[in-house]
Short mmCIF file of C-alpha atoms in Angstrom, two decimals:
data_model
loop_
_atom_site.label_atom_id
_atom_site.label_comp_id
_atom_site.label_asym_id
_atom_site.label_seq_id
_atom_site.Cartn_x
_atom_site.Cartn_y
_atom_site.Cartn_z
CA MET K 1 130.48 98.70 79.02
CA ASP K 2 132.15 101.94 79.09
CA ASN K 3 134.44 101.49 81.99
CA LEU K 4 134.83 97.76 82.16
CA GLU K 5 137.92 96.35 81.20
CA THR K 6 138.46 93.18 78.48
CA LEU K 7 137.03 90.25 80.23
CA HIS K 8 137.90 86.83 79.58
CA VAL K 9 134.64 84.73 79.44
CA GLU K 10 134.80 80.74 79.25
CA ALA K 11 131.88 79.28 77.99
CA GLU K 12 130.70 75.30 78.34
CA ASN K 13 131.18 74.64 74.75
CA GLY K 14 134.67 76.63 74.23
CA ASP K 15 136.72 79.75 75.18
CA ALA K 16 136.26 82.97 74.04
CA GLU K 17 138.25 86.14 74.36
CA ALA K 18 136.50 89.33 74.76
CA PRO K 19 137.28 91.04 71.28
CA ALA K 20 138.21 94.72 72.28
CA PRO K 21 138.47 96.59 75.57
CA GLY K 22 135.02 97.37 76.80
CA ARG K 23 133.46 94.13 75.22
CA ALA K 24 132.83 90.93 76.75
CA ALA K 25 132.24 87.78 74.44
CA LEU K 26 129.70 85.47 75.51
CA GLY K 27 130.46 82.21 73.66
CA GLY K 28 127.74 82.56 71.04
CA ALA K 29 125.35 83.45 73.76
CA SER K 30 122.86 86.68 73.43
CA ALA K 31 123.82 89.18 75.88
CA LEU K 32 120.42 90.82 75.62
CA ALA K 33 118.74 87.48 75.45
CA LEU K 34 120.61 86.56 78.53
CA GLY K 35 120.06 89.58 80.43
CA LEU K 36 116.50 89.59 80.31
CA ALA K 37 116.33 85.70 80.93
CA LEU K 38 118.53 86.74 84.31
CA ALA K 39 116.03 89.52 84.97
CA ALA K 40 113.23 86.80 85.30
CA CYS K 41 112.06 86.35 89.11
CA ASP K 42 113.70 83.61 90.97
CA SER K 43 111.40 81.11 92.24
CA GLY K 44 110.54 80.40 95.44
CA GLY K 45 107.78 77.75 97.35
CA GLY K 46 105.07 76.69 98.48
CA GLY K 47 103.65 76.06 101.84
CA GLY K 48 105.61 74.35 104.55
CA GLY K 49 103.00 72.43 106.26
CA VAL K 50 103.52 69.68 109.24
CA VAL K 51 106.15 66.81 109.04
CA THR K 52 104.51 64.16 109.59
CA LEU K 53 106.56 60.98 110.89
CA PRO K 54 106.37 57.59 109.38
CA PRO K 55 105.23 54.98 111.90
CA THR K 56 107.92 53.13 114.24
CA GLY K 57 109.63 50.63 112.16
CA THR K 58 108.51 51.55 108.83
CA PRO K 59 111.53 52.82 106.81
CA SER K 60 111.82 56.09 105.87
CA PRO K 61 111.07 56.82 101.83
CA THR K 62 114.00 57.60 100.10
CA PRO K 63 114.37 61.30 99.05
CA ALA K 64 113.30 62.01 95.31
CA PRO K 65 116.53 63.02 93.06
CA ILE K 66 117.09 66.49 93.22
CA THR K 67 116.33 67.56 89.51
CA ALA K 68 118.54 70.41 87.38
CA ALA K 69 115.87 72.80 87.84
CA GLN K 70 115.75 72.29 91.70
CA ALA K 71 119.57 72.35 91.95
CA SER K 72 119.60 75.77 89.96
CA ARG K 73 116.85 77.68 92.13
CA PHE K 74 118.72 76.25 95.19
CA LEU K 75 121.96 78.00 94.24
CA ALA K 76 119.95 81.07 92.82
CA GLN K 77 119.16 81.58 96.53
CA ALA K 78 122.61 80.46 98.05
CA THR K 79 125.16 81.94 95.45
CA MET K 80 125.91 84.65 93.49
CA GLY K 81 125.75 82.64 90.36
CA ALA K 82 126.61 78.84 89.36
CA THR K 83 127.43 76.70 86.52
CA SER K 84 126.37 73.37 85.23
CA ALA K 85 129.39 72.31 87.25
CA ASP K 86 127.95 73.83 90.69
CA ILE K 87 124.39 72.45 89.41
CA ALA K 88 125.68 68.55 88.87
CA ASP K 89 127.33 69.19 92.25
CA VAL K 90 124.49 69.85 94.45
CA ARG K 91 122.39 67.25 92.51
CA ALA K 92 125.29 64.59 93.59
CA ARG K 93 125.73 65.97 97.13
CA GLY K 94 122.18 67.13 98.53
CA TYR K 95 121.24 70.31 99.79
CA ALA K 96 122.72 69.84 103.52
CA ALA K 97 125.60 68.47 102.34
CA TRP K 98 126.56 71.68 100.19
CA ILE K 99 125.64 73.89 102.87
CA THR K 100 128.01 72.25 105.20
CA SER K 101 130.72 72.33 102.71
CA GLU K 102 130.30 76.03 102.21
CA PHE K 103 130.27 76.39 105.90
CA ALA K 104 133.82 74.95 106.27
CA LYS K 105 135.28 76.90 103.48
CA THR K 106 137.51 80.00 104.59
CA ARG K 107 138.13 83.24 102.77
CA ALA K 108 140.79 83.48 100.62
CA THR K 109 141.74 86.95 101.55
CA ALA K 110 139.92 89.62 103.03
CA HIS K 111 138.80 92.96 101.13
CA TRP K 112 141.60 95.13 103.34
CA ASP K 113 144.45 92.88 102.30
CA TRP K 114 143.35 92.79 98.64
CA LEU K 115 143.78 96.87 98.60
CA VAL K 116 146.87 96.58 100.43
CA ALA K 117 148.65 93.81 98.18
CA ARG K 118 147.72 96.24 95.44
CA GLY K 119 149.16 99.14 96.69
CA TYR K 120 145.96 101.32 97.63
CA ASN K 121 147.46 102.41 100.75
CA ALA K 122 149.67 104.58 98.90
CA ALA K 123 149.34 108.50 100.09
CA ALA K 124 147.52 109.36 96.77
CA ASN K 125 144.74 107.68 97.44
CA ILE K 126 144.57 109.11 101.29
CA ASN K 127 141.27 110.96 100.53
CA GLY K 128 139.39 109.12 97.75
CA GLU K 129 137.65 105.84 97.05
CA THR K 130 139.99 104.32 94.48
CA GLY K 131 140.11 100.48 94.83
CA PHE K 132 136.79 99.91 96.44
CA ASP K 133 134.60 98.99 93.43
CA ASN K 134 137.67 96.64 92.04
CA VAL K 135 138.10 94.78 95.69
CA MET K 136 134.20 94.17 95.70
CA TRP K 137 133.79 93.23 92.60
CA SER K 138 136.84 90.75 92.77
CA GLN K 139 134.93 88.40 95.21
CA LEU K 140 131.23 88.97 93.85
CA ILE K 141 132.43 87.32 91.00
CA GLY K 142 135.69 85.56 91.64
CA ALA K 143 135.53 84.07 94.98
CA GLY K 144 134.65 80.80 96.22
CA ASP K 145 132.80 81.05 99.07
CA GLN K 146 129.98 81.37 97.31
CA LEU K 147 127.28 81.04 100.22
CA ARG K 148 129.56 83.53 102.37
CA GLN K 149 129.60 85.90 99.82
CA ARG K 150 125.78 85.76 99.41
CA VAL K 151 124.95 85.85 103.01
CA GLY K 152 127.44 88.72 103.60
CA MET K 153 125.91 90.82 100.75
CA ALA K 154 122.45 89.89 102.44
CA LEU K 155 123.72 91.22 105.52
CA LEU K 156 125.34 94.71 103.61
CA GLU K 157 121.73 95.63 102.59
CA MET K 158 120.15 95.00 106.09
CA LEU K 159 123.03 96.77 108.03
CA VAL K 160 123.68 99.09 105.66
CA VAL K 161 126.76 101.49 105.15
CA GLY K 162 127.12 103.26 101.51
CA ILE K 163 130.77 104.46 100.96
CA GLY K 164 129.58 108.01 99.79
CA GLY K 165 128.36 108.81 103.37
CA VAL K 166 131.53 107.66 105.25
CA ASN K 167 133.26 111.01 106.08
CA LEU K 168 136.77 109.90 106.85
CA ASN K 169 139.96 109.62 104.71
CA TRP K 170 141.11 106.43 103.09
CA ARG K 171 137.47 105.63 102.55
CA GLN K 172 137.94 102.66 100.24
CA PHE K 173 139.96 100.97 103.40
CA ALA K 174 136.99 102.12 106.22
CA MET K 175 134.29 100.57 103.77
CA ALA K 176 136.69 97.67 102.87
CA ALA K 177 137.18 96.60 106.66
CA TYR K 178 133.25 97.08 107.29
CA VAL K 179 132.20 94.58 104.57
CA ASP K 180 134.88 92.45 106.32
CA VAL K 181 133.42 92.26 109.36
CA LEU K 182 130.13 91.19 107.70
CA LEU K 183 131.81 88.69 105.68
CA ASP K 184 133.97 87.53 108.72
CA ASN K 185 131.06 86.90 110.89
CA SER K 186 128.44 85.64 108.45
CA PHE K 187 128.53 82.20 109.65
CA GLY K 188 128.92 83.14 113.53
CA ASN K 189 126.39 84.75 115.72
CA PHE K 190 124.33 87.78 115.13
CA ARG K 191 125.48 89.29 118.65
CA THR K 192 128.95 89.00 117.40
CA ILE K 193 127.84 90.97 114.28
CA LEU K 194 126.02 93.65 116.43
CA GLU K 195 128.98 94.72 118.15
CA LYS K 196 131.40 94.52 115.41
CA ILE K 197 129.49 97.03 113.38
CA THR K 198 128.70 99.16 116.85
CA THR K 199 132.65 99.43 117.23
CA ASN K 200 133.16 99.69 113.33
CA ALA K 201 134.78 103.33 112.05
CA ALA K 202 133.06 103.29 108.79
CA MET K 203 129.14 102.34 110.67
CA ALA K 204 130.30 105.46 113.20
CA SER K 205 130.78 107.66 110.58
CA PHE K 206 127.97 107.00 108.33
CA LEU K 207 125.21 107.10 111.19
CA THR K 208 126.99 109.70 112.87
CA PHE K 209 127.89 108.70 116.44
CA LEU K 210 131.78 108.62 115.76
CA GLY K 211 132.71 111.24 118.48
CA ASN K 212 129.43 111.21 120.00
CA ARG K 213 129.28 113.54 122.92
CA LYS K 214 127.37 113.51 126.23
CA ALA K 215 124.92 116.22 126.86
CA ASN K 216 125.98 119.50 127.86
CA ALA K 217 123.53 121.49 129.95
CA ALA K 218 125.38 124.62 129.77
CA THR K 219 124.54 124.75 125.69
CA GLY K 220 121.54 122.73 125.76
CA SER K 221 123.65 119.88 123.32
CA VAL K 222 122.29 116.08 123.63
CA PRO K 223 124.22 113.31 122.13
CA ASP K 224 123.37 111.98 118.61
CA GLU K 225 120.33 109.78 118.31
CA ASN K 226 121.03 108.66 114.93
CA TYR K 227 122.51 105.29 115.46
CA ALA K 228 120.35 104.48 118.40
CA ARG K 229 117.25 105.42 116.23
CA GLU K 230 118.66 103.16 113.26
CA LEU K 231 120.19 100.20 115.44
CA MET K 232 116.62 99.64 116.70
CA GLN K 233 114.43 100.50 113.64
CA LEU K 234 116.34 99.02 110.70
CA PHE K 235 118.96 96.76 112.27
CA THR K 236 117.00 94.70 114.90
CA ILE K 237 113.62 95.18 116.35
CA GLY K 238 111.68 97.36 113.94
CA LEU K 239 108.95 100.05 114.70
CA HIS K 240 106.19 97.63 115.85
CA ARG K 241 106.24 94.60 118.09
CA LEU K 242 105.85 91.10 116.22
CA ASN K 243 104.76 87.88 117.09
CA MET K 244 107.25 84.88 116.44
CA ASP K 245 105.84 84.48 113.04
CA GLY K 246 106.41 88.08 111.87
CA THR K 247 103.11 89.09 112.04
CA VAL K 248 102.10 92.55 113.77
CA VAL K 249 101.19 92.67 117.71
CA MET K 250 98.09 94.72 117.66
CA SER K 251 97.10 97.13 120.51
CA GLY K 252 93.29 98.00 120.02
CA SER K 253 93.11 98.65 116.34
CA VAL K 254 96.67 99.87 115.75
CA PRO K 255 100.28 98.26 115.75
CA ALA K 256 101.95 97.86 119.05
CA GLU K 257 104.90 100.15 119.22
CA THR K 258 108.33 98.52 119.74
CA TYR K 259 110.29 101.71 121.37
CA THR K 260 109.39 105.02 122.36
CA PRO K 261 111.34 108.57 121.81
CA ALA K 262 112.43 108.03 125.35
CA ASP K 263 113.87 104.79 124.63
CA VAL K 264 115.97 106.32 121.53
CA SER K 265 117.14 109.36 123.97
CA GLY K 266 118.31 106.78 126.61
CA LEU K 267 120.02 104.61 124.09
CA ALA K 268 121.90 107.58 122.50
CA ARG K 269 123.56 108.27 125.77
CA VAL K 270 125.28 104.48 125.50
CA PHE K 271 126.63 105.67 122.30
CA THR K 272 128.69 108.69 123.65
CA GLY K 273 132.28 108.60 123.46
CA LEU K 274 133.16 106.16 120.90
CA THR K 275 136.02 107.19 118.74
CA LEU K 276 139.25 106.25 116.70
CA ASP K 277 141.90 104.59 118.97
CA SER K 278 144.69 106.80 117.11
CA THR K 279 145.05 110.27 115.66
CA ASP K 280 147.47 109.02 112.81
CA GLY K 281 145.79 109.43 109.63
CA THR K 282 148.59 108.90 107.38
CA THR K 283 147.73 105.31 107.03
CA PRO K 284 144.40 103.67 106.86
CA ASP K 285 145.22 101.13 109.89
CA ARG K 286 142.93 102.65 112.71
CA TYR K 287 140.18 101.80 110.17
CA ARG K 288 140.58 98.17 110.67
CA ARG K 289 140.53 98.44 114.43
CA PRO K 290 137.52 98.48 116.70
CA LEU K 291 136.69 101.81 117.92
CA ILE K 292 137.65 102.88 121.76
CA VAL K 293 135.59 105.00 124.46
CA ASN K 294 136.68 108.33 125.42
CA SER K 295 135.78 108.46 128.88
CA GLY K 296 135.97 112.27 128.87
CA THR K 297 132.94 112.52 126.33
CA HIS K 298 131.12 109.56 127.69
CA GLU K 299 127.80 109.53 129.67
CA THR K 300 128.42 108.50 133.24
CA GLY K 301 124.85 109.13 134.35
CA ALA K 302 122.39 106.40 134.05
CA SER K 303 120.60 105.34 131.11
CA THR K 304 117.18 103.63 130.40
CA PHE K 305 115.67 102.15 127.54
CA LEU K 306 113.50 99.19 126.45
CA GLY K 307 113.01 98.55 130.37
CA ALA K 308 116.86 97.78 131.03
CA ASN K 309 118.96 100.18 132.97
CA VAL K 310 122.79 100.98 132.93
CA PRO K 311 123.76 102.04 136.09
CA ALA K 312 125.42 105.58 136.57
CA GLY K 313 129.35 104.94 136.61
CA THR K 314 129.28 101.88 134.16
CA PRO K 315 132.37 101.70 131.91
CA GLY K 316 131.91 103.05 128.56
CA MET K 317 132.22 99.70 126.64
CA ASP K 318 130.50 97.63 129.46
CA ALA K 319 127.51 100.06 128.86
CA VAL K 320 127.69 99.53 125.06
CA LYS K 321 127.58 95.38 125.95
CA ILE K 322 124.60 96.34 128.21
CA ALA K 323 122.82 97.72 125.62
CA LEU K 324 123.87 95.37 123.03
CA ASP K 325 122.44 92.34 125.11
CA THR K 326 119.14 94.05 125.53
CA ILE K 327 118.54 94.45 122.12
CA PHE K 328 119.79 90.84 121.03
CA ALA K 329 117.32 89.31 123.88
CA HIS K 330 114.31 91.47 122.36
CA PRO K 331 111.46 89.25 121.07
CA ASN K 332 111.60 91.22 118.13
CA ILE K 333 115.00 90.36 117.02
CA PRO K 334 114.25 86.60 115.64
CA PRO K 335 111.49 87.57 113.25
CA PHE K 336 112.53 90.72 112.06
CA VAL K 337 116.06 89.34 111.15
CA SER K 338 114.66 86.39 110.12
CA LYS K 339 111.96 87.83 107.60
CA GLN K 340 114.37 90.19 106.06
CA LEU K 341 117.16 87.31 105.56
CA ILE K 342 114.43 85.10 103.64
CA GLN K 343 113.55 87.87 101.92
CA ARG K 344 117.36 88.62 100.54
CA LEU K 345 117.57 85.00 99.75
CA VAL K 346 114.54 83.19 98.83
CA THR K 347 111.18 85.39 98.73
CA SER K 348 109.85 88.47 99.09
CA ASN K 349 106.81 87.34 100.52
CA PRO K 350 106.87 84.34 102.83
CA SER K 351 104.46 82.76 104.92
CA SER K 352 104.22 83.51 108.50
CA ALA K 353 104.84 79.73 109.19
CA TYR K 354 108.02 80.05 107.07
CA VAL K 355 109.07 83.13 109.24
CA GLY K 356 107.86 81.03 112.75
CA ARG K 357 110.16 78.17 111.58
CA VAL K 358 113.25 80.45 110.59
CA SER K 359 112.67 82.69 113.98
CA ALA K 360 112.52 79.41 115.93
CA LYS K 361 116.26 78.45 114.89
CA PHE K 362 117.26 82.20 115.49
CA ALA K 363 115.96 82.13 119.11
CA ASP K 364 116.96 78.71 119.57
CA ASN K 365 119.13 76.45 117.39
CA GLY K 366 118.60 73.38 119.17
CA SER K 367 121.25 73.50 121.71
CA GLY K 368 120.43 76.82 123.39
CA ALA K 369 122.00 79.07 121.52
CA ARG K 370 120.49 82.28 120.12
CA GLY K 371 121.24 84.17 116.84
CA ASP K 372 123.27 81.05 115.66
CA MET K 373 123.50 82.25 111.98
CA GLN K 374 124.42 78.85 110.47
CA ALA K 375 121.60 77.39 112.07
CA VAL K 376 119.65 80.06 110.74
CA ILE K 377 120.97 79.78 107.24
CA ARG K 378 119.96 76.15 107.05
CA ALA K 379 116.48 76.86 108.27
CA ILE K 380 116.01 79.34 105.36
CA LEU K 381 117.37 77.24 102.55
CA LEU K 382 116.12 73.89 103.68
CA ASP K 383 112.86 74.86 104.54
CA ASP K 384 109.47 73.09 102.68
CA GLU K 385 108.90 76.61 101.44
CA ALA K 386 112.32 77.32 99.72
CA ARG K 387 112.63 73.75 98.36
CA ALA K 388 109.40 72.94 97.00
CA ASP K 389 108.76 73.59 93.62
CA PRO K 390 107.15 77.24 92.99
CA ALA K 391 103.54 77.20 93.12
CA GLY K 392 100.91 80.21 93.28
CA THR K 393 101.46 83.89 92.63
CA THR K 394 103.94 84.94 95.80
CA ALA K 395 106.55 82.66 95.47
CA GLY K 396 110.02 84.01 94.38
CA LYS K 397 111.35 87.39 94.26
CA LEU K 398 112.77 89.85 91.33
CA ARG K 399 116.25 89.11 91.36
CA GLU K 400 118.29 92.65 91.86
CA PRO K 401 120.60 94.20 89.35
CA VAL K 402 123.65 93.06 90.67
CA MET K 403 122.60 89.29 91.41
CA ARG K 404 122.04 89.50 87.47
CA PHE K 405 125.30 90.75 86.27
CA THR K 406 127.07 88.13 88.73
CA GLY K 407 124.84 85.36 87.69
CA TRP K 408 126.13 86.08 83.90
CA ALA K 409 129.35 86.33 85.18
CA ARG K 410 130.03 83.40 86.94
CA GLY K 411 127.84 81.36 84.72
CA PHE K 412 130.06 82.00 81.62
CA GLY K 413 133.54 81.93 83.88
CA ALA K 414 133.97 85.49 83.69
CA THR K 415 137.49 86.39 84.93
CA SER K 416 139.45 89.89 85.17
CA VAL K 417 142.35 89.71 82.45
CA SER K 418 144.27 92.54 84.37
CA GLY K 419 143.42 90.98 87.80
CA ASN K 420 142.17 94.28 88.84
CA TRP K 421 138.62 93.80 88.46
CA THR K 422 137.92 97.35 86.76
CA VAL K 423 134.02 97.30 86.49
CA GLY K 424 133.67 100.07 88.64
CA ASP K 425 130.40 102.17 90.10
CA THR K 426 127.67 100.65 88.59
CA SER K 427 124.94 102.87 90.63
CA SER K 428 123.81 104.45 87.81
CA PRO K 429 120.28 103.59 86.64
CA ILE K 430 120.63 105.51 83.17
CA ASN K 431 123.86 103.44 81.92
CA ARG K 432 124.39 100.74 84.53
CA LEU K 433 122.71 98.51 86.90
CA ALA K 434 120.94 101.09 88.96
CA GLN K 435 122.99 99.26 92.13
CA ALA K 436 126.17 98.98 93.42
CA MET K 437 127.07 96.98 96.58
CA GLY K 438 128.26 99.07 99.26
CA ARG K 439 127.18 102.39 97.64
CA SER K 440 123.59 102.69 98.72
CA GLY K 441 122.68 106.53 99.26
CA SER K 442 121.15 106.20 102.52
CA VAL K 443 120.60 103.51 105.36
CA PHE K 444 117.56 102.38 103.81
CA ASN K 445 119.42 100.78 101.03
CA PHE K 446 118.46 100.84 97.62
CA PHE K 447 115.45 99.25 98.09
CA PRO K 448 113.77 98.47 101.82
CA PRO K 449 111.84 95.36 102.69
CA GLY K 450 108.43 96.69 102.71
CA TYR K 451 108.28 98.50 99.69
CA THR K 452 105.38 97.85 97.57
CA PRO K 453 104.79 99.25 93.60
CA PRO K 454 101.92 101.36 93.90
CA ASN K 455 98.81 101.20 91.53
CA THR K 456 99.73 97.34 91.04
CA GLY K 457 98.74 93.77 91.50
CA PHE K 458 101.39 93.61 94.56
CA ALA K 459 99.84 96.57 96.10
CA SER K 460 96.14 94.94 95.53
CA GLY K 461 97.42 91.81 96.78
CA GLY K 462 99.02 92.91 100.06
CA LEU K 463 102.70 91.85 98.73
CA VAL K 464 105.90 93.57 98.83
CA ALA K 465 108.40 93.61 95.57
CA PRO K 466 111.37 95.60 97.08
CA GLU K 467 113.53 95.15 93.98
CA PHE K 468 110.89 97.18 92.17
CA GLN K 469 111.99 100.25 93.76
CA ILE K 470 114.78 100.46 91.42
CA THR K 471 113.18 98.88 88.31
CA ASN K 472 111.43 101.42 85.94
CA GLU K 473 111.76 102.17 82.35
CA ILE K 474 115.27 104.08 82.81
CA SER K 475 116.81 101.41 84.69
CA VAL K 476 115.52 98.43 82.57
CA VAL K 477 116.68 100.27 79.49
CA GLY K 478 120.13 101.02 81.17
CA TYR K 479 120.59 97.69 82.23
CA VAL K 480 120.05 95.85 78.68
CA ASN K 481 122.26 98.62 77.13
CA TYR K 482 125.09 98.06 79.83
CA MET K 483 124.84 94.16 79.45
#
């Protein structure tokens, strides 16, 4: 691997030190064979069905022991990579107890703090990305909070920011602060996540609403609509109205639209005036703090969108909260978000019943709370469709390149000899992985959730296979050569 430092790899049958910089020892395993094996699709599950309760007084049947294959499949859905010890742990404790223990884990360090501790806030790094890939790999491969890492990366692929599109100095810190927002709130509430990303500098720069100004009648300028559009289209409610099971609501013979251009324009008025809280760019510190509202550039007139109204004169941040509350209450958000999380963790083509069950938990966690991420994650990973042994032709998903790589690294105990995790940018399809977390070139991610490879069985079967958008002759050869 051209820019990969010497890795120490600890195999189960003995320790092996990489023989020379640029090579990783596999303890006797073939890197090519392992790479091809890891490239296989993850397994998913069969249908959920109706749960039948035993008659009163009848003892509940003892759950069947979890097999090694079942535990391995669970960990493939819930972690960045597992070992035999991890498999044994799941078999001993059970799925639910394992999830509970993961929810209780705290982060060892934030990406931001890791960068500071290693001196990346030195003046020489003010206009670059130095350190970003290092800190990402340090947690993708080395962090112990496995479920948080996996859910955080799923959110990063849904609520996309790519460092190349962040037009700020200290880009590595701005992007680290954004990834920290997703990881820190992965087990919280989705409404909190929406507010945190809306007031984050990296997101504001990436989707061009940082310094967004109110309309000017004299010049004819209008507020930037980029974030308002993508917040609805890609992050929360989608283009078409959905039933709770994710199926599209039809209006006659065409899908019913979720919002109109007028809704985008009205919502864009709310996201004006958001700016950094300091003009001091000599340190990265302002990028870790939430944005504030400049009252002079914020639209003070009334704004209408999605049937809601922000009255004239509403203070800027209050207007933002009204907008986010309106979107969060939209009936589309439970199925839209739930289905994409299922796709990122378990299967590309979940049944409508599966989506419906998870959406119900998003809408109400059982205690009246909406958007409870822990309830949603449990519902996704413990659903019958996730836990059943694979059946049929629609189960599972193609494992994306980064997950194949981290699966290898964690499975063989790879560590960074220097502690600096100099794996580098792996987004090249020619000689790397064709993917690197935090380096998407657009807000549509490396692959959108609805992608179907044309002229394939997926297309004729009405299925999607998102990860296949970056899977082709070039990227497959590049991946194998890289491994």
